[in-house]
XYZ file of C-alpha atoms in Angstrom:
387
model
C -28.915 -23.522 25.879
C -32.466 -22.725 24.638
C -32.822 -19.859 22.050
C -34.516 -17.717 24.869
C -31.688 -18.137 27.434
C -29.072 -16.926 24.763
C -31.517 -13.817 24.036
C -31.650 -13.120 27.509
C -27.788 -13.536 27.458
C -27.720 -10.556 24.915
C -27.625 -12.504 21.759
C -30.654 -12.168 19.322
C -30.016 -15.656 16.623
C -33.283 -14.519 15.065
C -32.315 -11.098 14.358
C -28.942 -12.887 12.872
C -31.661 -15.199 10.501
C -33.709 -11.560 9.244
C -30.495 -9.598 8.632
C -29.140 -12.471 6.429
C -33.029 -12.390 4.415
C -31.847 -9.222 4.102
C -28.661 -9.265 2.480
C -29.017 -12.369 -0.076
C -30.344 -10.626 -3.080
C -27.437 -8.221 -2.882
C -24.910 -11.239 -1.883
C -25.681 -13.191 -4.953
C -25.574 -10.445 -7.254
C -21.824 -10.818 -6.777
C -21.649 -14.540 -7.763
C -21.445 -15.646 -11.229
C -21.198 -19.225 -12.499
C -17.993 -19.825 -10.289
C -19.517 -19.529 -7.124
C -21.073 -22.343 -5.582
C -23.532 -23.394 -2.794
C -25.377 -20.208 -2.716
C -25.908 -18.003 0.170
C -25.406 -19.268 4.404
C -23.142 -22.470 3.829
C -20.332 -23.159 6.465
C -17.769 -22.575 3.786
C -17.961 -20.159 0.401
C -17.112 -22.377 -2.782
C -15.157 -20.941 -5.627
C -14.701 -23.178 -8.252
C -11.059 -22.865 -9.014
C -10.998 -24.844 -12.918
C -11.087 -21.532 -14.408
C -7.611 -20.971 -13.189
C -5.859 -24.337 -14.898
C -5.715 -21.698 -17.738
C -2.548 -20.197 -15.739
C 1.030 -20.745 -16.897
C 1.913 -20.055 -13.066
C -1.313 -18.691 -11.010
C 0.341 -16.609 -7.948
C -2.884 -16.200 -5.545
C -2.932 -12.602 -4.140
C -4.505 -12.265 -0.599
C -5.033 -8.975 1.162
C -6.863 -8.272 4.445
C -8.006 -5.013 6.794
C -10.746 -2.623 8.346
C -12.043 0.634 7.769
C -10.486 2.130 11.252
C -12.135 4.333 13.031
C -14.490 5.688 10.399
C -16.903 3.646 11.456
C -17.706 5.406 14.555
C -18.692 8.572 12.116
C -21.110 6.115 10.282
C -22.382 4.999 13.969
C -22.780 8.756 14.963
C -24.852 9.826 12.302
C -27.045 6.435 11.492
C -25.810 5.878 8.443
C -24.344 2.691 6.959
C -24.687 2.082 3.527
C -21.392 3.430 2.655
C -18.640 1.460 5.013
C -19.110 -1.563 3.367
C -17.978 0.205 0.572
C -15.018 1.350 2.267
C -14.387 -1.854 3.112
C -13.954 -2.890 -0.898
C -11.238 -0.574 -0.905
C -9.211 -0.854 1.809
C -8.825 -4.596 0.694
C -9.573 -5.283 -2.594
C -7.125 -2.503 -4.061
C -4.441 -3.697 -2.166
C -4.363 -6.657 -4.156
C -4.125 -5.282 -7.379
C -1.127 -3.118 -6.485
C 0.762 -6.535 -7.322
C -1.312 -6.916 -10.774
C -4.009 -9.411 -9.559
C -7.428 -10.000 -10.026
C -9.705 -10.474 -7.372
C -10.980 -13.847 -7.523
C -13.377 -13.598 -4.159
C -14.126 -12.080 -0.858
C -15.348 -12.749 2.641
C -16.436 -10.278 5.450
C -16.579 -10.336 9.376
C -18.656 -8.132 11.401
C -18.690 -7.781 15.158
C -21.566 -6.011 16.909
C -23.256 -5.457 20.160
C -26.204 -6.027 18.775
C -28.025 -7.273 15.561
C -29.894 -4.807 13.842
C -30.770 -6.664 10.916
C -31.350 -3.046 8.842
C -28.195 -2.118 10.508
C -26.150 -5.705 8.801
C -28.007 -5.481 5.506
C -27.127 -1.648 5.401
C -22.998 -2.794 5.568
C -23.490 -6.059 3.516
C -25.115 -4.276 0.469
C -22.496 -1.559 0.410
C -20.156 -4.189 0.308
C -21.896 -6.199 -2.570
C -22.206 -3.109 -4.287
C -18.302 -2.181 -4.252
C -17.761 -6.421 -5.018
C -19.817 -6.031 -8.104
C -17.857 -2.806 -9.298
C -14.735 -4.442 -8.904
C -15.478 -8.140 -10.212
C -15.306 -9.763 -6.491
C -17.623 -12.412 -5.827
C -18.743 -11.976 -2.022
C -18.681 -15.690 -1.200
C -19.430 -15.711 2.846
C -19.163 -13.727 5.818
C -19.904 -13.828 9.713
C -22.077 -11.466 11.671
C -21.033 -11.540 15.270
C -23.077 -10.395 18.241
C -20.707 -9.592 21.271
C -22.937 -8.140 24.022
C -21.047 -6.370 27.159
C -17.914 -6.051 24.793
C -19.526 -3.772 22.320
C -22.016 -1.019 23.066
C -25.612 -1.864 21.303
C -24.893 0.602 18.887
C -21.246 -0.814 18.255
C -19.585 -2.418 15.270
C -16.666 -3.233 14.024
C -16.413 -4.384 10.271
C -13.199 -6.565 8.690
C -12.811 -8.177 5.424
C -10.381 -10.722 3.232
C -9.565 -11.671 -0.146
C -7.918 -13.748 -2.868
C -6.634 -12.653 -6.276
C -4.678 -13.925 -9.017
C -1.821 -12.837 -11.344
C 0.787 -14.919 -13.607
C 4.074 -15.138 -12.251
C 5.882 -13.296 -15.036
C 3.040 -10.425 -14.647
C 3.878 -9.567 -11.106
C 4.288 -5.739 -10.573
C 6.470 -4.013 -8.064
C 9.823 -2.886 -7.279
C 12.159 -5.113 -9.496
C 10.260 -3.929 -12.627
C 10.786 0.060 -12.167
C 13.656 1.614 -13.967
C 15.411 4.679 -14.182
C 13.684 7.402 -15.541
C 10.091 5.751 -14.583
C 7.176 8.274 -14.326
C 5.333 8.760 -11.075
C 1.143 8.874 -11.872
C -0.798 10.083 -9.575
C -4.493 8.842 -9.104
C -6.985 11.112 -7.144
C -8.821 10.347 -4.488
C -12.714 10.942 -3.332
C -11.526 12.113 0.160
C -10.146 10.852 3.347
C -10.622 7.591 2.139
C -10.654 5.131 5.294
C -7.499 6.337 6.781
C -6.720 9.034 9.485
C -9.946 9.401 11.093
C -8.502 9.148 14.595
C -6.930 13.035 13.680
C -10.474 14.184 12.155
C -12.224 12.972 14.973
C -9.717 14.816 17.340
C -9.780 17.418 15.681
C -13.815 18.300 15.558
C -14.080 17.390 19.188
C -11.619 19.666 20.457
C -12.729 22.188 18.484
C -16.628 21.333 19.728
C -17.784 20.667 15.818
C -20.710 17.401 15.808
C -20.739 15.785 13.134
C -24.748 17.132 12.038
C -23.266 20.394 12.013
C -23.139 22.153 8.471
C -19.878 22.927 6.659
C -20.240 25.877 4.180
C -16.656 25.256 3.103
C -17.504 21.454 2.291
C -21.358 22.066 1.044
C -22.742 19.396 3.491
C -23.039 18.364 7.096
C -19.381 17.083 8.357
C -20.832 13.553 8.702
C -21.700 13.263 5.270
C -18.312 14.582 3.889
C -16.781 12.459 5.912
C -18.595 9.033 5.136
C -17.657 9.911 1.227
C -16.674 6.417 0.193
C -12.910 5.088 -0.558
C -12.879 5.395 -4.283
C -12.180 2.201 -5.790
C -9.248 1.534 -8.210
C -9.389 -2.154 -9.116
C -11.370 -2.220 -12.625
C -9.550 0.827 -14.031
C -6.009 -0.115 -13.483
C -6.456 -3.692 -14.500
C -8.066 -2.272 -17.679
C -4.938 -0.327 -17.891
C -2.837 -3.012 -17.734
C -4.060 -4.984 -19.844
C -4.258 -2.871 -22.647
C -0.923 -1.445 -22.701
C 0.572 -4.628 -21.724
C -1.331 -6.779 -24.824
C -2.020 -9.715 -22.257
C -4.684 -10.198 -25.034
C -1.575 -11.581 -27.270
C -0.132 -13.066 -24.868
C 2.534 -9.901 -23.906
C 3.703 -10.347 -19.969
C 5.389 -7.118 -20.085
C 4.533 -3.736 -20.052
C 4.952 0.175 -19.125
C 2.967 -0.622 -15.540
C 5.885 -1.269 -13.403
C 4.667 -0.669 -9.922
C 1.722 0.666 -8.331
C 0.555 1.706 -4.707
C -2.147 2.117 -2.508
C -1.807 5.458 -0.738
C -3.331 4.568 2.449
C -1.981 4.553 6.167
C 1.243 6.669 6.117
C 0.688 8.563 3.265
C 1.984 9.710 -0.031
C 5.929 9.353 0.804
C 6.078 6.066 2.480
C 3.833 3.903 0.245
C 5.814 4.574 -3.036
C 8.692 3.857 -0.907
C 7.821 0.438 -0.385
C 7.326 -0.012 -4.087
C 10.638 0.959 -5.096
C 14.001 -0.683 -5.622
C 16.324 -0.149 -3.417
C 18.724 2.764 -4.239
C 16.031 4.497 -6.005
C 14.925 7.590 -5.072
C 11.908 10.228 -5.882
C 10.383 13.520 -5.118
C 7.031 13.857 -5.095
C 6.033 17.436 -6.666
C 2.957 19.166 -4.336
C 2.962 22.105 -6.823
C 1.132 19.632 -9.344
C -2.424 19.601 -7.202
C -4.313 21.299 -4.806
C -5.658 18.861 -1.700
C -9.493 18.838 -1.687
C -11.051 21.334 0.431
C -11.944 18.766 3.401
C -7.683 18.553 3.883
C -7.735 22.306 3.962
C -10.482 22.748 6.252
C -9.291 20.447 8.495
C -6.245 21.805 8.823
C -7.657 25.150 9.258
C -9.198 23.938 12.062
C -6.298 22.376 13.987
C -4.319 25.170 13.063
C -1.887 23.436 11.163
C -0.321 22.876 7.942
C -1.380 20.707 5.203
C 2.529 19.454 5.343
C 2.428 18.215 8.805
C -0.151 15.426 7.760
C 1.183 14.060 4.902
C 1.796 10.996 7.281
C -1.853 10.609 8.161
C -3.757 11.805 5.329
C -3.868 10.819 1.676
C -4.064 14.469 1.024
C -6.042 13.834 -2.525
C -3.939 10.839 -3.822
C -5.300 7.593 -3.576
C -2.933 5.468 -5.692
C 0.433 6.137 -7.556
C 1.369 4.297 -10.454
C 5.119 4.058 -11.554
C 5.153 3.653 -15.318
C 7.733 3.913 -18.661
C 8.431 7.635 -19.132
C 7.138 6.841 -23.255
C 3.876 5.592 -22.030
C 3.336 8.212 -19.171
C 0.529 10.478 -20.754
C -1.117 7.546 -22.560
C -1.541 5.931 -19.283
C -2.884 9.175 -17.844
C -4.992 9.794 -20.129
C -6.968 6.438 -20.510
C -7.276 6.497 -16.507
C -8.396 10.301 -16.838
C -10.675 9.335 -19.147
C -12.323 6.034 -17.118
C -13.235 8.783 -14.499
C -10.182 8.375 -12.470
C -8.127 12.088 -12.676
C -4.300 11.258 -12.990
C -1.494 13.312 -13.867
C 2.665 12.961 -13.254
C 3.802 13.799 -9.825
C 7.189 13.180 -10.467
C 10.011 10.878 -11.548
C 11.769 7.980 -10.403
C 16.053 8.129 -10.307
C 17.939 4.514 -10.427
C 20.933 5.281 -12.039
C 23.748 6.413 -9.713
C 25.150 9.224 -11.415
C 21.809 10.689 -10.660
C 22.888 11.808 -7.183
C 19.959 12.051 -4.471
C 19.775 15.553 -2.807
C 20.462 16.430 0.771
C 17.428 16.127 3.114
C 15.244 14.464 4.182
C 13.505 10.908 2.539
C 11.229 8.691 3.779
C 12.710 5.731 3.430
C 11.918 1.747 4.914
C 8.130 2.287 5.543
C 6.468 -0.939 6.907
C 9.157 -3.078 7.355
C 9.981 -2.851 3.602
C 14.008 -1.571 2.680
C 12.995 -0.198 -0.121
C 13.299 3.462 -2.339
C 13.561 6.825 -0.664
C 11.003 9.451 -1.343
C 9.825 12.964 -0.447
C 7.670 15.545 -0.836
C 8.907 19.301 -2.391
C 7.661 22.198 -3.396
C 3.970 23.957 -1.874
C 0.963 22.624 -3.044
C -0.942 24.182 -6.068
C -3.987 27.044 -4.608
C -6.370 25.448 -6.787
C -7.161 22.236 -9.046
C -5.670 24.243 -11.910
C -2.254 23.890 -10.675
C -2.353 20.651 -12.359
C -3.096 22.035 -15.845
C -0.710 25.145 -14.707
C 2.129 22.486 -14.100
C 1.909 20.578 -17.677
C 0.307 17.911 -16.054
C -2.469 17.492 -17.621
């Protein structure tokens, strides 16, 4: 089939050529000297010699989408930031196990090729591969006319970390008495949009209108990007676990990625079993898009702790002695973290009646709930000794 008969089909292969023209300068900006072949190969190349320095190399891989937040990005025209997202969503998964993020790849369906449009998403996610030491070694732009509007997308990513064996994080490291950090969040992050969009449209709100509350139109709050976690907390690690001497343990015991579910059911899954924690809401105050959501629908902040991230974005389960150190250095790298709470292993430590969430994504692991009423202001933190 000629060139012109697949145009006429719906599928532009030139506009695929100028949106890739587009997108190499930021692409290769992400590659150092392990990367080979360049940009628009069949296959990414990542030399792998580096890693014969391993006792045991574990690869890490993570993949996922930014949901539905796309179609705020498609509403409003603007693109540069869900690639961005994108980062996030995967990347940071893999460092909840202690990795590195070795390399990346991206997939993006479309109606139709806009090259702006591709090089828009590519560079945001360049940008967010740079910032967290991810070489962006391929990806696949896919034109799917009569399945996807012309204005349509749909953007997906994977990658591959690494970690030594005996550096793993997660469950079997945590202990009793562990502290539970708290890392905050730049938003919504890239979960729970299905709610935000239901709740603007049924309450008539476009996403160009103004939001005194938030200081911006609705669409901009709402495209803030994921904040990215990667760099810091491997900074972290490394420095209070002396991997520079050779040290593979440390106070980081487990970490997680508060994303779809919430706050209660992602530190469940990265705690032992018989473990149990309570996650104090009197030590922040959501962000005011949370609250003016909820205003909105008419609800309570409480009833979507499920959905929302509610202004944590990761949790880090550390050694009670190191705690505020920890805090303090992640504080201090521009991430704002204070202790939420505390972890109980030790079975004379009874867990209270109620209500935990408990064996969130298929994983049997720790129970854990939220108490108390959230703080009016971000000086509940500070009010709380938490800071």
């Amino acid at each position: 089939m000629s060139s012109r008969t697949y145009a006429e089909a719906g599928v532009d292969t030139a506009a695929g050529d100028r949106a890739v023209e587009l997108m190499k300068s930021a692409v290769r900006a992400t590659h150092g000297p392990e990367v080979l072949g360049g940009v628009g190969g069949f296959a990414g190349l990542f030399d792998a010699s580096a890693l014969l320095g391993y006792r045991r190399p574990l690869l890490a891989s993570s993949t996922d989408g930014v949901g539905t937040k796309v179609a705020i990005a498609q509403a409003i025209d603007k693109h540069d930031t869900i690639g961005h997202d994108l980062v996030g969503m995967v990347v940071d998964d893999i460092v909840v196990v202690g990795a590195k993020p070795l390399f990346m790849t991206d997939y993006i369906a479309c109606g139709k090729v806009v090259p702006e449009r591709i090089a828009d998403i590519v560079r945001g996610i360049a940008q967010a591969c740079e910032l967290t030491g991810t070489a962006l070694v391929g990806g696949e732009t896919a034109e799917h006319p009569g399945l996807l509007g012309v204005d349509d997308y749909d953007v997906a990513g994977a990658a591959t970390g690494i970690v030594e064996a005996d550096r793993i994080l997660g469950a079997e490291r945590v202990q009793d008495g562990d502290v539970v950090l708290a890392l905050a969040s730049s938003g919504l992050h890239s979960n729970g949009y299905s709610l935000v969009r239901h709740i603007l449209a049924k309450a008539g709100i476009g996403y160009g209108n103004r939001s005194d509350d938030l200081g911006t139109t609705w669409g901009e709050a709402l495209l803030t990007p994921t904040r990215l976690y990667t760099t810091p907390l491997l900074r972290v690690i490394d420095e209070f676990s002396g991997a520079a001497t050779g040290s593979a343990t440390g106070p980081v015991h487990a970490l997680s990625h508060v994303t779809g579910g919430g706050i209660a059911a992602n530190l469940a899954r990265v705690l032992p079993q018989g473990s149990w924690a309570e996650v104090d809401r009197a030590t922040w105050s959501p962000a005011p898009v949370f609250r003016v959501l909820s205003d909105i629908a008419g609800t309570s902040l409480e009833s979507s702790e499920g959905t929302w991230n509610l202004g944590i974005g990761f949790l880090a389960v550390v050694d009670a002695g190191s705690a505020a150190a920890i805090a303090q250095a992640l504080t201090t790298g521009g991430i704002d973290t204070w202790q939420v709470g505390t972890v109980r292993l030790d079975a004379a430590a009874a867990r209270p009646a109620g209500d935990f969430e408990q064996g969130a994504k298929g994983v049997d692991g720790g129970a854990v709930r939220l108490v108390g009423a959230y703080a009016d202001s971000a000086r509940g933190r500070a009010e709380n000794g938490t800071e």
